[in-house]
Short mmCIF file of C-alpha atoms in Angstrom, two decimals:
data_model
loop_
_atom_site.label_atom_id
_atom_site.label_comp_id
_atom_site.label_asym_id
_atom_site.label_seq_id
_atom_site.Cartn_x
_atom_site.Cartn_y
_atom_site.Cartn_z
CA UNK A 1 -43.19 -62.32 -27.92
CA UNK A 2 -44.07 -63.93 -24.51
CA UNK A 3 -45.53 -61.18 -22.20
CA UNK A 4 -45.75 -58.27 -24.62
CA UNK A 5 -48.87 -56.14 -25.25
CA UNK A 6 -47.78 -55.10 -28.87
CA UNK A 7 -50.80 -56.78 -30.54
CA UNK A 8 -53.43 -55.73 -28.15
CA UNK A 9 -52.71 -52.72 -26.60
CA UNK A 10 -52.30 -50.14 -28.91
CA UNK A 11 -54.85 -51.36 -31.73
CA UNK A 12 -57.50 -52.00 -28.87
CA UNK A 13 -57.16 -48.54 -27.93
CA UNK A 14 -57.21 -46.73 -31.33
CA UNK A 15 -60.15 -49.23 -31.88
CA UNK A 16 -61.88 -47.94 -28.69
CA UNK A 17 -60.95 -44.38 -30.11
CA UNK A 18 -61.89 -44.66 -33.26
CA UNK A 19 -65.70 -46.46 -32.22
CA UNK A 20 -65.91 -43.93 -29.29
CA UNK A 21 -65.57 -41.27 -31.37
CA UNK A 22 -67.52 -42.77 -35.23
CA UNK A 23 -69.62 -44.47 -33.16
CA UNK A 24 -71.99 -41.47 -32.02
CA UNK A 25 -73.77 -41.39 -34.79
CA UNK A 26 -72.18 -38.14 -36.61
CA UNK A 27 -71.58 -39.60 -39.57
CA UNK A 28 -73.29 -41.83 -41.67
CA UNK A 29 -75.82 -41.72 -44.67
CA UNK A 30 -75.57 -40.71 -48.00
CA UNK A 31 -74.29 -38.00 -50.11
CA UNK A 32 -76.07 -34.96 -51.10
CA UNK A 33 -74.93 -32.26 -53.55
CA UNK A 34 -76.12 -28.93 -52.08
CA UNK A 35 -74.12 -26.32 -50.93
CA UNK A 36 -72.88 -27.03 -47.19
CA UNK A 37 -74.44 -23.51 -46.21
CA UNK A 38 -77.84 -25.04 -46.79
CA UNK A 39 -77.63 -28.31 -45.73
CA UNK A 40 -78.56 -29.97 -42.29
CA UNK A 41 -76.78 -30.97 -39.57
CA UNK A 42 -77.14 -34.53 -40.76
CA UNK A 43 -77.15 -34.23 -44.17
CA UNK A 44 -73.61 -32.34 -43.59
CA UNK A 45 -72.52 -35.63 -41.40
CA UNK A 46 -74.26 -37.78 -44.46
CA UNK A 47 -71.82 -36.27 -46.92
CA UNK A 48 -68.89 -36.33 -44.29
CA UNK A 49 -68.99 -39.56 -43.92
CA UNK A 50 -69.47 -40.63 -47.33
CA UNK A 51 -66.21 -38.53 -47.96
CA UNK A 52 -64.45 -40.55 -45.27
CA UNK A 53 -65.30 -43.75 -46.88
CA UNK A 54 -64.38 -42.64 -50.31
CA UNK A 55 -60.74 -41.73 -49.18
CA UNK A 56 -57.90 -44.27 -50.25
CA UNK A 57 -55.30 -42.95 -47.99
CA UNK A 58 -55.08 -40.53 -45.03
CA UNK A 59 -52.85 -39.10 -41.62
CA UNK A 60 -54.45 -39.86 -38.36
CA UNK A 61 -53.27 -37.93 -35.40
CA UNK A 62 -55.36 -38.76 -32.09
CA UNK A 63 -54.51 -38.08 -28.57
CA UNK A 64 -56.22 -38.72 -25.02
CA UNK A 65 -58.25 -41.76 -23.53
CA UNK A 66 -61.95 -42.81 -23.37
CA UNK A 67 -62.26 -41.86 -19.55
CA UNK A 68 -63.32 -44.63 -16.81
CA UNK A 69 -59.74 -44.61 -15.68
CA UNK A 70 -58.02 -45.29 -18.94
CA UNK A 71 -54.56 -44.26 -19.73
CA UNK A 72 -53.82 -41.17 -22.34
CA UNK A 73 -52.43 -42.46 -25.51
CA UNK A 74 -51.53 -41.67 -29.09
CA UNK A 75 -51.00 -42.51 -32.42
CA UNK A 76 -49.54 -40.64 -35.53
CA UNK A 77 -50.28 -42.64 -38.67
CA UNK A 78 -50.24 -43.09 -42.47
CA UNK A 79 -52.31 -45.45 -43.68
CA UNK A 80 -54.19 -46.70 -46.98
CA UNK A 81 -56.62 -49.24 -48.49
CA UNK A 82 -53.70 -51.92 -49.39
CA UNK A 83 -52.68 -52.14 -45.50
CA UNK A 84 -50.06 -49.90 -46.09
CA UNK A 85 -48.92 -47.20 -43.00
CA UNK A 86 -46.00 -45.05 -41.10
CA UNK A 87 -45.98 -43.89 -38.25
CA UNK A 88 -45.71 -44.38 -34.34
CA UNK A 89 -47.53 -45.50 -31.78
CA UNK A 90 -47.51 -44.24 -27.81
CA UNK A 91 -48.68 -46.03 -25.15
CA UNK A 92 -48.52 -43.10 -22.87
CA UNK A 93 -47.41 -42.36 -19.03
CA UNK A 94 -43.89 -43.50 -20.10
CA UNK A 95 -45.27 -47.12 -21.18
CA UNK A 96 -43.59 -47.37 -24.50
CA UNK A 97 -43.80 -46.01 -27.64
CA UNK A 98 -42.93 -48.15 -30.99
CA UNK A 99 -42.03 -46.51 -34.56
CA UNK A 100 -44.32 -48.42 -37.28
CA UNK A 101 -43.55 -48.86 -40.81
CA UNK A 102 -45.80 -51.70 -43.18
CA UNK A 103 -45.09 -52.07 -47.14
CA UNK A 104 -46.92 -54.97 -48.49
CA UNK A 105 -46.17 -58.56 -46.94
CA UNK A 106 -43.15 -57.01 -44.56
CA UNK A 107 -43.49 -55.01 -41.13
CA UNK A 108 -40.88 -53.21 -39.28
CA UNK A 109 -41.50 -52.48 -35.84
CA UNK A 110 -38.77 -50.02 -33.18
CA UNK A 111 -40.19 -50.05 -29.58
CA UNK A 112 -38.15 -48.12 -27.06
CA UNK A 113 -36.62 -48.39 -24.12
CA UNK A 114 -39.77 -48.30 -21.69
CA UNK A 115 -41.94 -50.21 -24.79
CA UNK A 116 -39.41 -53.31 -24.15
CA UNK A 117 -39.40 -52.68 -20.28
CA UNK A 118 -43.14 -51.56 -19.46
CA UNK A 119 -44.90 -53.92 -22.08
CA UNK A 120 -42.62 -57.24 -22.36
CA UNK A 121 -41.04 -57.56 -18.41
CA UNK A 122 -39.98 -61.38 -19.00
CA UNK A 123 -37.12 -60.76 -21.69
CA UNK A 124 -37.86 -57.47 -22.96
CA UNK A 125 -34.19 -56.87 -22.15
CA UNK A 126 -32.94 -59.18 -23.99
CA UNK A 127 -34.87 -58.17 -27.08
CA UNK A 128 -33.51 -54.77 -26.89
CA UNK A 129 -29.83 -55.86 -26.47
CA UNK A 130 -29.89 -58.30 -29.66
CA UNK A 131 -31.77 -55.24 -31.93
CA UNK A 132 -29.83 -52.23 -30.67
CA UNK A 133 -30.94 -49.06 -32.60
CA UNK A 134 -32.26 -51.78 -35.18
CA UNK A 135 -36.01 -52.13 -36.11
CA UNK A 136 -37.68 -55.51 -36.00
CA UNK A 137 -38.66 -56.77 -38.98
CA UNK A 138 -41.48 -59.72 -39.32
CA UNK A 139 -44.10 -60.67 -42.08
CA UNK A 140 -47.14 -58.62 -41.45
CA UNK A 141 -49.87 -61.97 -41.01
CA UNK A 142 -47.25 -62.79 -38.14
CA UNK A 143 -50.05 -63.80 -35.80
CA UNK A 144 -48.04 -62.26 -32.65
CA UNK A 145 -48.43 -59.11 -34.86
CA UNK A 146 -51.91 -58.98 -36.72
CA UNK A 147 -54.32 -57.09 -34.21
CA UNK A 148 -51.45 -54.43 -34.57
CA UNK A 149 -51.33 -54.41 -38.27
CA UNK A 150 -55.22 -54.43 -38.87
CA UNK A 151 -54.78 -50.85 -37.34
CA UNK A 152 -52.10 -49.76 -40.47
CA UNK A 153 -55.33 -50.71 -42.49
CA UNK A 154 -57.49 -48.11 -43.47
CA UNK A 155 -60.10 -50.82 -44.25
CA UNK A 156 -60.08 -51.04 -41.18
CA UNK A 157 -60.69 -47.99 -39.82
CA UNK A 158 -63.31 -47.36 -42.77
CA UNK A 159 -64.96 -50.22 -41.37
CA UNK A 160 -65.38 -48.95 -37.67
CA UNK A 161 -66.78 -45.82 -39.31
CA UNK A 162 -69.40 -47.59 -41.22
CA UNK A 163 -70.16 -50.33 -38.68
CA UNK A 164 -70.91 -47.55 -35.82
CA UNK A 165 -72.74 -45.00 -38.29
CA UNK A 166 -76.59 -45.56 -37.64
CA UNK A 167 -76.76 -44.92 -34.20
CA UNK A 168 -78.54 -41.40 -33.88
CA UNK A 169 -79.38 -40.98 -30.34
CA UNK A 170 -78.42 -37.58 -28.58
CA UNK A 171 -79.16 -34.75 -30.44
CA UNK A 172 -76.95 -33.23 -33.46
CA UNK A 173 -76.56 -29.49 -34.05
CA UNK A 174 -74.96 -28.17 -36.51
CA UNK A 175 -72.82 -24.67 -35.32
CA UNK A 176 -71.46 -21.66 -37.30
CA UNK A 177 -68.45 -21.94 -39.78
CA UNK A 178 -65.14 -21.71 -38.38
CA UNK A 179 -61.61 -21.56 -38.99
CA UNK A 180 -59.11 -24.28 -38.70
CA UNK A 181 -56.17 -23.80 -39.28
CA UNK A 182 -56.50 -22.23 -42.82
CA UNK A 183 -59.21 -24.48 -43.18
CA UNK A 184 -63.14 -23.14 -43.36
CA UNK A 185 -65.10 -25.90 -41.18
CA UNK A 186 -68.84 -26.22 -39.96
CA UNK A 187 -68.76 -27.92 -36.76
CA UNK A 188 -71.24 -30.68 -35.70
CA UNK A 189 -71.92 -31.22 -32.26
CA UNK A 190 -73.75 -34.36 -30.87
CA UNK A 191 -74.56 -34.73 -26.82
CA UNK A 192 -75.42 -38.02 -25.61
CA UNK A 193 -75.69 -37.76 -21.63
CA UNK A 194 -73.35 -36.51 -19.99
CA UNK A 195 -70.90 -36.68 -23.23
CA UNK A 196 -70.00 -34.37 -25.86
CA UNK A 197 -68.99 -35.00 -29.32
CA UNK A 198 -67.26 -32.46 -32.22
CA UNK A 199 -66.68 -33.30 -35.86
CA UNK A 200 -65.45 -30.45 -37.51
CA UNK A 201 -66.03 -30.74 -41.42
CA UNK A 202 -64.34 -28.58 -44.13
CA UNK A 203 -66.64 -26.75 -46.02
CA UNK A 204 -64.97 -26.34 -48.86
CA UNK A 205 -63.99 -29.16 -51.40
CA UNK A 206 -64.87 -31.98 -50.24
CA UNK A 207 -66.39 -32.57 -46.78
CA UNK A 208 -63.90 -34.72 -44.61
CA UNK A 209 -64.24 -34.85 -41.41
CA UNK A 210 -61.28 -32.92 -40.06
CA UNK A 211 -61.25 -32.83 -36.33
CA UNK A 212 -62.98 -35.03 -33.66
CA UNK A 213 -63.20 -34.01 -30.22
CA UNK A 214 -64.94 -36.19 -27.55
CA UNK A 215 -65.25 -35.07 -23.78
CA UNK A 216 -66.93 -36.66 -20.81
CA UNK A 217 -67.51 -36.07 -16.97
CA UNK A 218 -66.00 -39.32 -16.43
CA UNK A 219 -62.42 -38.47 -17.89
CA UNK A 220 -63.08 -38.65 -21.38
CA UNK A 221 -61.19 -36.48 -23.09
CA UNK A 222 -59.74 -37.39 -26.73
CA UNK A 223 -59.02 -35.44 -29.90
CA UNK A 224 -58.65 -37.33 -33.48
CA UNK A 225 -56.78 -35.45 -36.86
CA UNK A 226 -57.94 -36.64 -40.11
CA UNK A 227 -55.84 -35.05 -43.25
CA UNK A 228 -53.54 -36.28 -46.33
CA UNK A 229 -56.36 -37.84 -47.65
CA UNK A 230 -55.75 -39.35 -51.23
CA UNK A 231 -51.95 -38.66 -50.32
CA UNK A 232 -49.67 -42.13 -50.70
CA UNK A 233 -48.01 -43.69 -47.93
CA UNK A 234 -44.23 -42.98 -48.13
CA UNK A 235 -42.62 -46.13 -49.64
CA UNK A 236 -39.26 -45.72 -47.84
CA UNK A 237 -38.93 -48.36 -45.51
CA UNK A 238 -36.06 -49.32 -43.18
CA UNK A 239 -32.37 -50.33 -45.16
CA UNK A 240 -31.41 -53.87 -44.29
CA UNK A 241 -28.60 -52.94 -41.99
CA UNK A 242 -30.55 -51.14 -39.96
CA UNK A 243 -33.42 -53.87 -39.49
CA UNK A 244 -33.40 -57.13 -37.68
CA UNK A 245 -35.75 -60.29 -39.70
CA UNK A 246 -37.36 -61.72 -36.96
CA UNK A 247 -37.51 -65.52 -38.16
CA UNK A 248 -33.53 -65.15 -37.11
CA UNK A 249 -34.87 -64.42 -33.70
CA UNK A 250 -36.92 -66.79 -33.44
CA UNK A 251 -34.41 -69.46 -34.70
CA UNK A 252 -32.22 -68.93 -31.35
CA UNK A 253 -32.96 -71.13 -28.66
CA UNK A 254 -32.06 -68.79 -26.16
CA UNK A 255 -34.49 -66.36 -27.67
CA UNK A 256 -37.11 -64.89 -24.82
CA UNK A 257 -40.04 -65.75 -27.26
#
């Protein structure tokens, strides 16, 4: 799709999230079986993030941006190990937004109305008119399409964790249990400069990292929700009437592609 952003934008950003907020060092080693109440900050971030890895399936929620003049965005997703997700994506500031949904080889994408506008000016329009209310539908190694589909990986995502986990600098404290939601947590905090970084970890069960919080005096200012983990990805995915197969598209030689 000539012009568009939809395989950069939004998985650079959640990648930018993701390593912004893994990448400071508050989780990473390996497991240990004491009780949480006795355990260090670290080796409570050890065990986190050896939880994390472990975890075939999740729901990410994250909202915000990084800071240095980036734009607030979010994502809501499902995702597992076999590159399977649902959810949405939001580019923010009325940029776009586009409704995910990935089973196996097949992708169905639904930007809106400022997605098609915002993020593909030279025949965005035209797009929308020939899909209506109608998803897009395209095989997920499309190459237009793969930076965005790596993100419905949570290989992916496991791999930014483990890739970013040894760097240590700042210093790592580990804070008093909390509530949240329902959920008992013990809060690690990490400063590095003039940044601040949260990872709340349930201390019961197992010890997933449930909430990351990162905050900067240059704008930083982003919040990550980890749950559903082991839960599958819902298999319903869009009927055929109400999904357009891209290679039909792309067979018009009028199409804007």
């Amino acid at each position: 799709m000539t012009g568009s952003h939809l395989g950069t934008r939004p998985a650079a950003w959640a990648a930018a999230i993701l390593i912004g907020v893994t990448g400071t060092g508050a989780l990473g080693g390996v497991a240990h079986a004491e009780d949480i109440d006795h355990l260090t900050a670290q080796q409570i971030a050890d065990r986190s993030r050896d939880a994390l890895l472990g975890a075939d399936s999740l729901h990410v929620t994250s909202r915000g941006d990084l800071g240095k003049g980036g734009r607030p965005m979010s994502l809501d997703l499902t995702l597992d190990r076999h590159g399977n997700c649902n959810g949405s994506v939001d580019l923010g500031r009325s940029q776009g937004s586009v409704l995910i949904v990935k089973r196996g080889d097949d992708v169905w994408l639904k930007p809106d109305a400022d997605f098609w506008k915002n993020q593909v000016p030279n025949g965005g329009s035209a797009f929308a008119a020939i899909l209506g209310d109608r998803y897009l539908k395209a095989p997920a190694d499309n190459p237009r399409l793969r930076t965005l589909t790596k993100t419905c990986d949570l290989n992916t995502f496991q791999k930014l964790v483990s890739d970013n986990a040894n760097d240590d600098t700042g210093t790592l404290n580990k804070g008093r249990k909390t509530t949240l939601g329902k959920q008992s947590v013990v809060p690690l905090t990490r400063i590095r400069g003039n940044t601040t970084l949260t990872v709340d970890v349930a201390a019961t069960g197992k010890p997933y990292p449930l909430r990351l919080t990162l905050h900067g005096d240059n704008g930083a200012d982003a919040v990550v929700n980890l749950s559903a983990f082991d839960e599958p990805v819902p298999r319903t995915t869009p009927a055929r009437d109400e999904s357009f197969d891209v290679s039909a598209l792309l067979s018009r030689s009028s199409s804007p592609v």
